[in-house]
Amino acid sequence: MSLRDLALEGLEQTLNRILDLDPDARVRLAALHGRVIRIELRGAGIELNFVSGHDGRLQLLGTVEGPPDCTLSGSPIDLIRASDKTEGPAQLFAGHVRIDGDTALAQRFSEALAGIDIDWEEQLSHMTGDIAAHEIGRGVRALQREGGRVGRSARDNLSEYLTEEARLLPHHLEIEDFLRDVDTLRDDAERLEARIALLEGRMGGDKA
Amino acid sequence: MVSKRQSTHFGFRSVDAGEKAGLVRGVFDSVAGKYDVMNDLMSLGIHRLWKRFAIELAGVRPGQRVLDLASGTGDLADRFADLVGPSGLVLMTDINAAMLGAGRDRMLDRGHAGNLAFAQVDAESLPFPDDSLDLITIAFGLRNVTHKEKALASMFRALKPGGRALVLEFSKPVIKPLEKLYDLYSFHVLPRMGKLVAKDPDSYRYLAESIRMHPDQETLKAMMEAAGFERCDVHNLTGGIVAVHRGFKF
Ligand SMILES: C[S@@+](CC[C@H](N)C(=O)[O-])C[C@H]1O[C@@H](n2cnc3c(N)ncnc32)[C@H](O)[C@@H]1O
């Protein structure tokens, strides 16, 4: 269990909260119940496996056993662009994003997600929290090489995210470390205990 | 051997083996309504990550038949039902009617239909044919079971060759300082939370005690091997506060 799980949980919750507001997307995704769609972020060494639920909510798994039904792979920027409503299809067919396996499924999945209002850049940046720094560097350099094709601001934003998050994330998310930081936690637990005692006192007082 | 009176643990108390199931039922009858809230509170929400980890180890594929024991409100069954797809089947079970009822309502609210079935089942004697299931899971349930060996043997029997069982359960912290803190939390903070939120400190005291009486990583692994499981592995989570035991039947 690691940062990765926490990031997956976070992204999954965000995605589903957004999907809850978009019944149309959910209906389309529900038709894919049980199908495994893998997204590979080239350069970042990250893979995400999406499984559609009966109700069109998504589960996100870091690993699955056996082959997925389809795989979409590309640089983060290409994938982000592919998820764009207007640019997306062109991006897919221009070959920036590679599709393996069930192509029709990949397309249905992208189309279902194309309309939802989510900041993929920010979301993907959370996924980079536990990969080695040099891998992030590599990803950023790869992005920079692709600069000609990519909108300048998008590239800059993403690089910034990747580098900044690399420092920022552990800070927010490193639960395991937090738990190991026993002194702090002990203080917290004692404070919590005191607070509960206080609350109990107050509740007792109310009744009396 | 049935006539011989055996004793077992109910938390730190020693009780008649025949009595334990009833006492455990009392605990879960009492907590059923507040179970989900308490779960999040008690574990600071981390139980979601523990379950997520177990789900990846389960390696569920579309079309499979999955049995979730001691399902309670069904966190695992809910996810499995989406992972097995419309052609698979998940059996959501619990020995306790109140917990199963709460879980069933929750699953129906979520719109599950077709690939999820509910049944009141005692983990010690599974009413399923030999070699019939791809995966059996029990999350935070085994410590409540009176005869754990019986449950493990029954799970092994019902699994298909190639199938696997997963036990997600509190275990023994492997980091020394964590152990002390954990005691403080379990025996002081937890029962008080139980009192405030669920108005039931005793049930939550039982929870803390039953966790301490549960076999540690090595012991449980040996028990699984004794039941016939192969390639058993143990994954410690959050410093061993929780562990996933996994075993295969070949
Ligand atoms: C702490 S809850 C766990 C619920 C759920 N699996 C989860 O992880 O949130 C434990 C459950 O074990 C059930 N239980 C106790 N003894 C059992 C037995 N012998 N067979 C099946 N379930 C049992 C209780 O009724 C209770 O619902």
CSV table of C-alpha atoms and ligand atoms in Angstrom, one decimal:
chain,number,residue,atom,x,y,z
A,1,MET,CA,0.0,0.0,0.0
A,2,SER,CA,1.4,3.4,-0.9
A,3,LEU,CA,0.9,6.8,-2.2
A,4,ARG,CA,-0.1,5.2,-5.4
A,5,ASP,CA,-3.2,3.7,-3.7
A,6,LEU,CA,-4.1,7.0,-2.1
A,7,ALA,CA,-3.7,8.8,-5.5
A,8,LEU,CA,-5.9,6.1,-7.2
A,9,GLU,CA,-8.5,6.5,-4.5
A,10,GLY,CA,-8.4,10.3,-4.9
A,11,LEU,CA,-8.7,10.2,-8.6
A,12,GLU,CA,-11.4,7.6,-8.6
A,13,GLN,CA,-13.5,9.6,-6.1
A,14,THR,CA,-13.0,12.8,-8.1
A,15,LEU,CA,-14.0,11.1,-11.4
A,16,ASN,CA,-17.1,9.6,-9.9
A,17,ARG,CA,-18.2,12.8,-8.3
A,18,ILE,CA,-18.0,14.4,-11.7
A,19,LEU,CA,-19.7,11.5,-13.4
A,20,ASP,CA,-22.5,11.8,-10.9
A,21,LEU,CA,-23.3,15.1,-12.4
A,22,ASP,CA,-23.3,13.7,-15.9
A,23,PRO,CA,-26.0,11.1,-16.3
A,24,ASP,CA,-25.4,10.9,-20.0
A,25,ALA,CA,-21.8,9.9,-19.6
A,26,ARG,CA,-22.8,7.4,-17.0
A,27,VAL,CA,-25.3,5.7,-19.3
A,28,ARG,CA,-22.7,5.3,-21.9
A,29,LEU,CA,-20.1,3.9,-19.5
A,30,ALA,CA,-22.7,1.6,-17.9
A,31,ALA,CA,-22.9,-0.1,-21.2
A,32,LEU,CA,-19.2,-1.1,-20.8
A,33,HIS,CA,-19.8,-2.8,-17.4
A,34,GLY,CA,-16.9,-5.0,-16.5
A,35,ARG,CA,-14.7,-4.0,-19.4
A,36,VAL,CA,-11.0,-3.1,-18.6
A,37,ILE,CA,-9.6,-0.1,-20.3
A,38,ARG,CA,-5.9,0.6,-19.7
A,39,ILE,CA,-4.3,4.0,-20.1
A,40,GLU,CA,-0.6,4.1,-20.3
A,41,LEU,CA,1.2,7.4,-19.8
A,42,ARG,CA,4.2,7.2,-22.0
A,43,GLY,CA,7.3,8.6,-20.4
A,44,ALA,CA,5.9,8.7,-16.9
A,45,GLY,CA,5.8,5.0,-16.5
A,46,ILE,CA,2.3,5.0,-15.1
A,47,GLU,CA,-0.6,2.8,-16.0
A,48,LEU,CA,-4.2,3.2,-15.0
A,49,ASN,CA,-6.8,0.5,-15.4
A,50,PHE,CA,-10.4,1.7,-15.6
A,51,VAL,CA,-13.2,-0.7,-15.1
A,52,SER,CA,-16.7,0.5,-15.8
A,53,GLY,CA,-19.3,-0.3,-13.2
A,54,HIS,CA,-22.9,-1.4,-13.6
A,55,ASP,CA,-24.0,2.2,-13.0
A,56,GLY,CA,-21.3,3.9,-15.1
A,57,ARG,CA,-19.2,4.8,-12.2
A,58,LEU,CA,-15.5,3.9,-12.7
A,59,GLN,CA,-13.1,1.8,-10.6
A,60,LEU,CA,-9.5,2.6,-11.0
A,61,LEU,CA,-6.9,-0.1,-10.4
A,62,GLY,CA,-3.2,0.2,-10.5
A,63,THR,CA,-2.8,-3.4,-11.7
A,64,VAL,CA,-5.0,-6.0,-13.2
A,65,GLU,CA,-4.2,-9.7,-13.9
A,66,GLY,CA,-4.4,-10.7,-17.5
A,67,PRO,CA,-4.7,-8.4,-20.5
A,68,PRO,CA,-7.0,-5.5,-20.5
A,69,ASP,CA,-9.7,-5.3,-23.2
A,70,CYS,CA,-8.0,-2.3,-24.7
A,71,THR,CA,-5.1,-0.1,-24.1
A,72,LEU,CA,-4.7,3.6,-24.9
A,73,SER,CA,-1.1,4.8,-24.7
A,74,GLY,CA,0.4,8.2,-25.3
A,75,SER,CA,2.2,11.0,-23.7
A,76,PRO,CA,0.1,12.7,-21.0
A,77,ILE,CA,-0.4,15.7,-23.3
A,78,ASP,CA,-1.7,13.6,-26.2
A,79,LEU,CA,-4.0,11.8,-23.9
A,80,ILE,CA,-5.3,15.0,-22.4
A,81,ARG,CA,-5.9,16.3,-25.9
A,82,ALA,CA,-7.6,13.1,-26.9
A,83,SER,CA,-10.0,13.6,-24.1
A,84,ASP,CA,-11.0,16.9,-25.6
A,85,LYS,CA,-14.5,17.0,-27.1
A,86,THR,CA,-13.5,18.7,-30.4
A,87,GLU,CA,-9.9,17.8,-30.8
A,88,GLY,CA,-10.2,14.3,-29.3
A,89,PRO,CA,-11.2,12.2,-32.4
A,90,ALA,CA,-8.6,13.9,-34.6
A,91,GLN,CA,-5.9,13.2,-31.9
A,92,LEU,CA,-6.9,9.6,-31.8
A,93,PHE,CA,-6.7,9.1,-35.5
A,94,ALA,CA,-3.6,11.2,-36.0
A,95,GLY,CA,-1.8,8.3,-34.2
A,96,HIS,CA,-0.5,10.3,-31.3
A,97,VAL,CA,-2.4,8.0,-29.1
A,98,ARG,CA,-1.9,4.4,-29.7
A,99,ILE,CA,-4.7,1.9,-29.3
A,100,ASP,CA,-4.3,-1.8,-28.7
A,101,GLY,CA,-7.0,-4.4,-28.3
A,102,ASP,CA,-10.6,-3.6,-28.8
A,103,THR,CA,-10.5,-0.3,-30.8
A,104,ALA,CA,-14.3,0.2,-30.7
A,105,LEU,CA,-14.2,-0.1,-27.0
A,106,ALA,CA,-11.4,2.4,-26.7
A,107,GLN,CA,-13.4,4.8,-28.8
A,108,ARG,CA,-16.6,4.4,-26.9
A,109,PHE,CA,-14.7,4.9,-23.6
A,110,SER,CA,-13.0,8.1,-24.9
A,111,GLU,CA,-16.3,9.4,-26.2
A,112,ALA,CA,-18.1,8.8,-23.0
A,113,LEU,CA,-15.4,10.7,-21.1
A,114,ALA,CA,-14.9,13.4,-23.7
A,115,GLY,CA,-17.7,15.5,-22.4
A,116,ILE,CA,-17.0,15.5,-18.7
A,117,ASP,CA,-15.7,18.5,-17.0
A,118,ILE,CA,-12.5,17.4,-15.4
A,119,ASP,CA,-9.0,18.9,-15.2
A,120,TRP,CA,-7.0,16.0,-16.4
A,121,GLU,CA,-3.8,17.8,-16.1
A,122,GLU,CA,-4.3,18.3,-12.4
A,123,GLN,CA,-5.6,14.8,-11.9
A,124,LEU,CA,-2.7,13.2,-13.7
A,125,SER,CA,-0.2,15.2,-11.8
A,126,HIS,CA,-1.4,13.5,-8.6
A,127,MET,CA,-0.5,10.1,-10.1
A,128,THR,CA,3.1,11.1,-10.4
A,129,GLY,CA,3.6,11.3,-6.7
A,130,ASP,CA,5.3,8.1,-6.1
A,131,ILE,CA,7.4,7.6,-9.2
A,132,ALA,CA,11.1,8.2,-9.0
A,133,ALA,CA,12.3,11.8,-9.6
A,134,HIS,CA,14.3,10.9,-12.6
A,135,GLU,CA,11.3,9.4,-14.2
A,136,ILE,CA,9.4,12.6,-13.8
A,137,GLY,CA,12.4,14.4,-15.2
A,138,ARG,CA,12.3,12.1,-18.2
A,139,GLY,CA,8.7,12.7,-18.7
A,140,VAL,CA,9.1,16.4,-18.5
A,141,ARG,CA,12.0,16.3,-21.0
A,142,ALA,CA,10.0,14.1,-23.3
A,143,LEU,CA,7.2,16.7,-23.1
A,144,GLN,CA,9.6,19.5,-23.9
A,145,ARG,CA,10.8,17.7,-27.0
A,146,GLU,CA,7.3,17.5,-28.2
A,147,GLY,CA,6.9,21.2,-27.6
A,148,GLY,CA,6.5,22.0,-31.3
A,149,ARG,CA,3.3,20.1,-31.5
A,150,VAL,CA,1.9,21.1,-28.2
A,151,GLY,CA,0.3,24.3,-27.1
A,152,ARG,CA,3.0,26.2,-25.2
A,153,SER,CA,1.0,27.0,-22.1
A,154,ALA,CA,-0.3,23.5,-21.8
A,155,ARG,CA,3.2,22.1,-21.8
A,156,ASP,CA,4.5,24.6,-19.4
A,157,ASN,CA,1.6,24.0,-17.0
A,158,LEU,CA,2.1,20.3,-17.1
A,159,SER,CA,5.9,20.5,-16.6
A,160,GLU,CA,5.3,22.8,-13.7
A,161,TYR,CA,2.8,20.4,-12.2
A,162,LEU,CA,5.1,17.4,-12.6
A,163,THR,CA,8.0,19.1,-11.0
A,164,GLU,CA,6.1,20.8,-8.3
A,165,GLU,CA,4.0,17.9,-7.4
A,166,ALA,CA,7.0,15.8,-7.1
A,167,ARG,CA,7.9,17.9,-4.1
A,168,LEU,CA,4.4,18.7,-2.9
A,169,LEU,CA,2.7,15.4,-3.0
A,170,PRO,CA,4.4,13.5,-0.2
A,171,HIS,CA,3.7,16.4,1.9
A,172,HIS,CA,-0.1,16.0,1.4
A,173,LEU,CA,-0.4,12.4,0.9
A,174,GLU,CA,2.3,10.3,2.5
A,175,ILE,CA,0.1,8.5,4.9
A,176,GLU,CA,2.4,5.7,5.6
A,177,ASP,CA,5.1,8.1,6.6
A,178,PHE,CA,2.7,10.0,8.6
A,179,LEU,CA,1.8,6.9,10.5
A,180,ARG,CA,5.5,6.2,11.2
A,181,ASP,CA,5.9,9.6,12.6
A,182,VAL,CA,4.8,8.2,15.8
A,183,ASP,CA,5.6,11.1,18.1
A,184,THR,CA,3.3,13.4,16.3
A,185,LEU,CA,0.6,10.8,16.1
A,186,ARG,CA,0.9,10.0,19.8
A,187,ASP,CA,0.4,13.7,20.6
A,188,ASP,CA,-2.5,13.8,18.3
A,189,ALA,CA,-4.1,10.7,19.8
A,190,GLU,CA,-3.7,12.1,23.3
A,191,ARG,CA,-5.2,15.4,22.2
A,192,LEU,CA,-8.0,13.4,20.6
A,193,GLU,CA,-8.5,11.5,23.7
A,194,ALA,CA,-8.7,14.7,25.7
A,195,ARG,CA,-11.1,16.2,23.3
A,196,ILE,CA,-13.4,13.2,23.5
A,197,ALA,CA,-13.3,13.3,27.2
A,198,LEU,CA,-14.3,16.9,27.0
A,199,LEU,CA,-17.1,16.1,24.6
A,200,GLU,CA,-18.3,13.3,26.9
A,201,GLY,CA,-18.3,15.7,29.7
A,202,ARG,CA,-20.3,18.1,27.7
A,203,MET,CA,-22.8,15.5,26.7
A,204,GLY,CA,-23.1,14.3,30.2
A,205,GLY,CA,-23.6,17.9,31.3
A,206,ASP,CA,-26.4,18.4,28.8
A,207,LYS,CA,-28.4,15.5,30.2
A,208,ALA,CA,-28.0,16.5,33.8
B,1,MET,CA,-15.7,-34.3,20.3
B,2,VAL,CA,-18.9,-32.3,20.1
B,3,SER,CA,-19.9,-33.3,23.6
B,4,LYS,CA,-16.7,-32.0,25.1
B,5,ARG,CA,-17.1,-28.4,26.3
B,6,GLN,CA,-14.6,-26.1,24.6
B,7,SER,CA,-13.8,-22.6,25.5
B,8,THR,CA,-12.8,-19.8,23.1
B,9,HIS,CA,-12.2,-16.1,23.2
B,10,PHE,CA,-14.7,-13.3,23.1
B,11,GLY,CA,-12.5,-10.4,23.2
B,12,PHE,CA,-10.4,-10.8,26.3
B,13,ARG,CA,-13.0,-12.9,28.0
B,14,SER,CA,-13.0,-16.7,27.8
B,15,VAL,CA,-16.4,-18.1,26.9
B,16,ASP,CA,-18.0,-21.4,26.0
B,17,ALA,CA,-17.3,-22.1,22.3
B,18,GLY,CA,-21.1,-22.5,21.8
B,19,GLU,CA,-21.7,-19.1,23.2
B,20,LYS,CA,-19.4,-17.0,21.1
B,21,ALA,CA,-21.5,-16.8,17.9
B,22,GLY,CA,-24.4,-15.4,19.9
B,23,LEU,CA,-22.2,-12.8,21.6
B,24,VAL,CA,-20.7,-11.8,18.3
B,25,ARG,CA,-24.2,-11.5,16.9
B,26,GLY,CA,-25.1,-9.1,19.7
B,27,VAL,CA,-22.2,-6.9,18.8
B,28,PHE,CA,-23.1,-6.7,15.1
B,29,ASP,CA,-26.9,-6.4,15.7
B,30,SER,CA,-26.0,-3.4,17.8
B,31,VAL,CA,-23.5,-1.7,15.4
B,32,ALA,CA,-25.3,-2.5,12.1
B,33,GLY,CA,-27.0,0.9,11.7
B,34,LYS,CA,-23.9,3.0,12.4
B,35,TYR,CA,-21.4,0.6,10.8
B,36,ASP,CA,-20.3,2.6,7.8
B,37,VAL,CA,-19.8,5.9,9.7
B,38,MET,CA,-17.9,4.1,12.4
B,39,ASN,CA,-15.7,2.4,9.9
B,40,ASP,CA,-14.5,5.7,8.4
B,41,LEU,CA,-14.1,7.3,11.7
B,42,MET,CA,-12.2,4.5,13.4
B,43,SER,CA,-9.8,3.9,10.7
B,44,LEU,CA,-9.5,7.6,9.7
B,45,GLY,CA,-10.8,6.5,6.3
B,46,ILE,CA,-7.8,4.2,5.8
B,47,HIS,CA,-10.0,1.1,5.6
B,48,ARG,CA,-10.8,2.1,2.0
B,49,LEU,CA,-7.1,1.9,1.1
B,50,TRP,CA,-6.8,-1.5,2.8
B,51,LYS,CA,-9.8,-2.8,0.8
B,52,ARG,CA,-8.5,-1.3,-2.4
B,53,PHE,CA,-5.2,-3.1,-1.9
B,54,ALA,CA,-7.0,-6.4,-1.2
B,55,ILE,CA,-9.1,-5.9,-4.4
B,56,GLU,CA,-6.0,-5.7,-6.5
B,57,LEU,CA,-4.6,-8.9,-4.9
B,58,ALA,CA,-7.9,-10.6,-5.7
B,59,GLY,CA,-7.2,-10.2,-9.4
B,60,VAL,CA,-10.9,-10.6,-10.3
B,61,ARG,CA,-11.8,-11.1,-14.0
B,62,PRO,CA,-15.0,-10.8,-15.8
B,63,GLY,CA,-17.2,-13.9,-15.6
B,64,GLN,CA,-15.9,-15.1,-12.3
B,65,ARG,CA,-17.8,-16.4,-9.3
B,66,VAL,CA,-16.9,-14.6,-6.2
B,67,LEU,CA,-18.0,-15.4,-2.6
B,68,ASP,CA,-17.6,-12.6,-0.1
B,69,LEU,CA,-18.0,-13.9,3.5
B,70,ALA,CA,-18.8,-11.7,6.5
B,71,SER,CA,-19.7,-9.0,3.9
B,72,GLY,CA,-21.3,-6.7,6.4
B,73,THR,CA,-22.4,-3.6,4.4
B,74,GLY,CA,-20.7,-5.0,1.3
B,75,ASP,CA,-17.7,-2.7,0.5
B,76,LEU,CA,-15.9,-5.6,-1.2
B,77,ALA,CA,-19.0,-7.2,-2.8
B,78,ASP,CA,-19.9,-3.8,-4.3
B,79,ARG,CA,-16.6,-3.5,-6.1
B,80,PHE,CA,-16.4,-7.2,-7.1
B,81,ALA,CA,-19.9,-6.9,-8.7
B,82,ASP,CA,-18.5,-4.3,-11.0
B,83,LEU,CA,-15.3,-6.2,-11.8
B,84,VAL,CA,-17.0,-9.5,-12.7
B,85,GLY,CA,-19.2,-7.8,-15.2
B,86,PRO,CA,-22.7,-8.9,-16.2
B,87,SER,CA,-21.6,-12.5,-16.9
B,88,GLY,CA,-20.1,-13.0,-13.4
B,89,LEU,CA,-21.7,-13.5,-10.1
B,90,VAL,CA,-20.9,-12.2,-6.6
B,91,LEU,CA,-22.4,-13.8,-3.5
B,92,MET,CA,-22.7,-11.3,-0.7
B,93,THR,CA,-23.1,-13.2,2.6
B,94,ASP,CA,-23.0,-12.6,6.4
B,95,ILE,CA,-24.1,-14.7,9.3
B,96,ASN,CA,-25.9,-11.8,10.8
B,97,ALA,CA,-29.3,-10.9,9.4
B,98,ALA,CA,-29.2,-7.2,10.5
B,99,MET,CA,-25.8,-6.6,8.9
B,100,LEU,CA,-26.9,-8.5,5.7
B,101,GLY,CA,-30.1,-6.5,5.6
B,102,ALA,CA,-28.2,-3.2,5.9
B,103,GLY,CA,-25.8,-4.4,3.2
B,104,ARG,CA,-28.5,-5.5,0.9
B,105,ASP,CA,-30.4,-2.2,1.1
B,106,ARG,CA,-27.2,-0.4,0.3
B,107,MET,CA,-26.5,-2.6,-2.7
B,108,LEU,CA,-30.0,-2.3,-4.1
B,109,ASP,CA,-29.8,1.5,-3.6
B,110,ARG,CA,-26.7,1.4,-5.7
B,111,GLY,CA,-28.7,-0.2,-8.4
B,112,HIS,CA,-26.9,-3.6,-8.4
B,113,ALA,CA,-29.0,-6.2,-10.1
B,114,GLY,CA,-28.5,-9.4,-11.9
B,115,ASN,CA,-24.9,-10.3,-10.8
B,116,LEU,CA,-25.2,-9.9,-7.1
B,117,ALA,CA,-27.0,-12.4,-4.8
B,118,PHE,CA,-27.5,-12.3,-1.0
B,119,ALA,CA,-27.5,-15.1,1.5
B,120,GLN,CA,-27.1,-15.6,5.2
B,121,VAL,CA,-24.1,-17.8,5.5
B,122,ASP,CA,-21.9,-19.0,8.4
B,123,ALA,CA,-18.2,-19.0,7.3
B,124,GLU,CA,-17.7,-22.2,9.2
B,125,SER,CA,-19.9,-24.3,7.0
B,126,LEU,CA,-20.3,-23.0,3.5
B,127,PRO,CA,-23.4,-24.3,1.7
B,128,PHE,CA,-21.6,-24.4,-1.7
B,129,PRO,CA,-20.5,-27.4,-3.7
B,130,ASP,CA,-16.8,-28.4,-3.9
B,131,ASP,CA,-14.7,-26.7,-6.5
B,132,SER,CA,-17.3,-24.1,-7.4
B,133,LEU,CA,-15.8,-20.6,-6.8
B,134,ASP,CA,-13.0,-18.6,-8.2
B,135,LEU,CA,-12.4,-16.3,-5.3
B,136,ILE,CA,-13.5,-16.3,-1.6
B,137,THR,CA,-12.8,-13.2,0.5
B,138,ILE,CA,-13.4,-12.4,4.1
B,139,ALA,CA,-12.6,-8.9,5.3
B,140,PHE,CA,-12.5,-8.1,8.9
B,141,GLY,CA,-14.6,-11.1,9.6
B,142,LEU,CA,-12.3,-14.0,10.4
B,143,ARG,CA,-11.5,-12.8,13.9
B,144,ASN,CA,-15.2,-13.1,14.8
B,145,VAL,CA,-15.5,-16.7,13.7
B,146,THR,CA,-15.4,-19.2,16.5
B,147,HIS,CA,-13.6,-22.1,14.7
B,148,LYS,CA,-11.3,-20.4,12.3
B,149,GLU,CA,-9.8,-23.7,11.1
B,150,LYS,CA,-13.2,-24.9,10.1
B,151,ALA,CA,-13.8,-21.7,8.1
B,152,LEU,CA,-10.5,-22.0,6.3
B,153,ALA,CA,-11.1,-25.7,5.5
B,154,SER,CA,-14.6,-24.9,4.2
B,155,MET,CA,-13.2,-22.1,2.0
B,156,PHE,CA,-10.6,-24.4,0.6
B,157,ARG,CA,-13.1,-27.0,-0.2
B,158,ALA,CA,-15.5,-24.7,-2.1
B,159,LEU,CA,-12.8,-23.1,-4.2
B,160,LYS,CA,-12.1,-24.2,-7.7
B,161,PRO,CA,-8.7,-25.5,-8.5
B,162,GLY,CA,-6.8,-22.3,-9.6
B,163,GLY,CA,-9.0,-20.3,-7.2
B,164,ARG,CA,-7.8,-18.2,-4.3
B,165,ALA,CA,-8.8,-17.0,-0.9
B,166,LEU,CA,-8.1,-13.7,0.7
B,167,VAL,CA,-8.2,-12.8,4.3
B,168,LEU,CA,-8.1,-9.1,5.2
B,169,GLU,CA,-7.8,-8.7,8.9
B,170,PHE,CA,-6.3,-6.8,11.7
B,171,SER,CA,-2.9,-8.2,12.5
B,172,LYS,CA,0.1,-7.5,14.6
B,173,PRO,CA,2.0,-4.2,14.1
B,174,VAL,CA,5.5,-4.9,13.0
B,175,ILE,CA,6.8,-1.6,14.0
B,176,LYS,CA,7.4,-1.5,17.8
B,177,PRO,CA,6.5,2.1,18.6
B,178,LEU,CA,3.5,1.8,16.5
B,179,GLU,CA,2.2,-0.9,18.7
B,180,LYS,CA,2.1,1.3,21.8
B,181,LEU,CA,0.3,4.0,20.0
B,182,TYR,CA,-2.1,1.5,18.6
B,183,ASP,CA,-2.9,0.2,22.1
B,184,LEU,CA,-3.6,3.7,23.2
B,185,TYR,CA,-5.9,4.3,20.3
B,186,SER,CA,-7.7,0.9,20.5
B,187,PHE,CA,-8.4,0.8,24.2
B,188,HIS,CA,-8.9,4.5,24.9
B,189,VAL,CA,-9.9,6.4,21.9
B,190,LEU,CA,-11.9,3.8,20.0
B,191,PRO,CA,-14.4,2.7,22.7
B,192,ARG,CA,-15.1,6.4,23.4
B,193,MET,CA,-15.8,7.1,19.8
B,194,GLY,CA,-18.1,4.1,19.9
B,195,LYS,CA,-19.8,5.6,22.8
B,196,LEU,CA,-20.2,9.0,21.2
B,197,VAL,CA,-21.2,8.0,17.8
B,198,ALA,CA,-22.8,4.6,18.0
B,199,LYS,CA,-23.8,4.9,21.7
B,200,ASP,CA,-22.2,1.5,22.3
B,201,PRO,CA,-18.8,1.5,23.9
B,202,ASP,CA,-18.9,-2.2,24.8
B,203,SER,CA,-19.2,-3.3,21.2
B,204,TYR,CA,-16.2,-1.2,20.3
B,205,ARG,CA,-14.3,-2.5,23.2
B,206,TYR,CA,-15.0,-6.0,22.0
B,207,LEU,CA,-13.6,-4.9,18.6
B,208,ALA,CA,-10.4,-3.8,20.1
B,209,GLU,CA,-10.0,-6.9,22.2
B,210,SER,CA,-10.9,-9.3,19.4
B,211,ILE,CA,-8.2,-7.7,17.3
B,212,ARG,CA,-5.6,-8.3,19.9
B,213,MET,CA,-6.6,-12.0,20.3
B,214,HIS,CA,-6.5,-12.7,16.6
B,215,PRO,CA,-3.6,-14.9,15.4
B,216,ASP,CA,-0.6,-12.9,14.1
B,217,GLN,CA,0.7,-13.0,10.6
B,218,GLU,CA,2.8,-16.2,10.9
B,219,THR,CA,0.2,-18.1,12.8
B,220,LEU,CA,-2.6,-17.3,10.4
B,221,LYS,CA,-0.4,-18.2,7.4
B,222,ALA,CA,0.4,-21.5,9.0
B,223,MET,CA,-3.3,-22.1,9.6
B,224,MET,CA,-4.0,-21.4,5.9
B,225,GLU,CA,-1.3,-23.9,4.9
B,226,ALA,CA,-2.7,-26.4,7.3
B,227,ALA,CA,-6.1,-26.0,5.6
B,228,GLY,CA,-4.5,-26.9,2.2
B,229,PHE,CA,-3.7,-23.5,0.7
B,230,GLU,CA,-0.6,-23.2,-1.4
B,231,ARG,CA,1.6,-20.3,-2.3
B,232,CYS,CA,0.4,-18.4,0.7
B,233,ASP,CA,1.7,-14.9,1.0
B,234,VAL,CA,1.2,-12.1,3.6
B,235,HIS,CA,1.1,-8.4,2.9
B,236,ASN,CA,1.4,-6.0,5.8
B,237,LEU,CA,-0.5,-2.8,5.5
B,238,THR,CA,0.0,0.3,7.6
B,239,GLY,CA,2.9,-1.2,9.5
B,240,GLY,CA,1.1,-4.5,10.1
B,241,ILE,CA,-2.0,-3.0,11.8
B,242,VAL,CA,-3.8,-4.9,9.0
B,243,ALA,CA,-2.6,-7.7,6.8
B,244,VAL,CA,-3.8,-9.5,3.7
B,245,HIS,CA,-3.3,-13.2,3.7
B,246,ARG,CA,-3.7,-14.9,0.3
B,247,GLY,CA,-3.6,-18.6,-0.6
B,248,PHE,CA,-4.3,-20.6,-3.7
B,249,LYS,CA,-5.9,-24.0,-4.3
B,250,PHE,CA,-4.3,-25.9,-7.2
C,1,LIG,C1,-16.4,-6.0,11.0
C,1,LIG,S1,-17.6,-6.7,10.0
C,1,LIG,C2,-16.8,-6.7,8.4
C,1,LIG,C3,-17.7,-6.2,7.3
C,1,LIG,C4,-17.1,-6.0,5.9
C,1,LIG,N1,-16.5,-7.2,5.4
C,1,LIG,C5,-16.1,-4.9,5.9
C,1,LIG,O1,-14.9,-5.2,5.7
C,1,LIG,O2,-16.5,-3.8,6.1
C,1,LIG,C6,-17.6,-8.3,10.5
C,1,LIG,C7,-18.8,-9.2,10.0
C,1,LIG,O3,-18.5,-10.5,10.3
C,1,LIG,C8,-19.8,-11.2,10.5
C,1,LIG,N2,-19.6,-12.5,11.1
C,1,LIG,C9,-19.3,-12.8,12.4
C,1,LIG,N3,-19.1,-14.2,12.5
C,1,LIG,C10,-19.4,-14.7,11.3
C,1,LIG,C11,-19.4,-16.1,10.8
C,1,LIG,N4,-19.2,-17.1,11.6
C,1,LIG,N5,-19.7,-16.2,9.5
C,1,LIG,C12,-19.9,-15.2,8.7
C,1,LIG,N6,-19.9,-13.9,9.1
C,1,LIG,C13,-19.7,-13.7,10.4
C,1,LIG,C14,-20.5,-10.2,11.4
C,1,LIG,O4,-21.9,-10.4,11.3
C,1,LIG,C15,-20.1,-8.8,10.7
C,1,LIG,O5,-21.0,-8.4,9.8
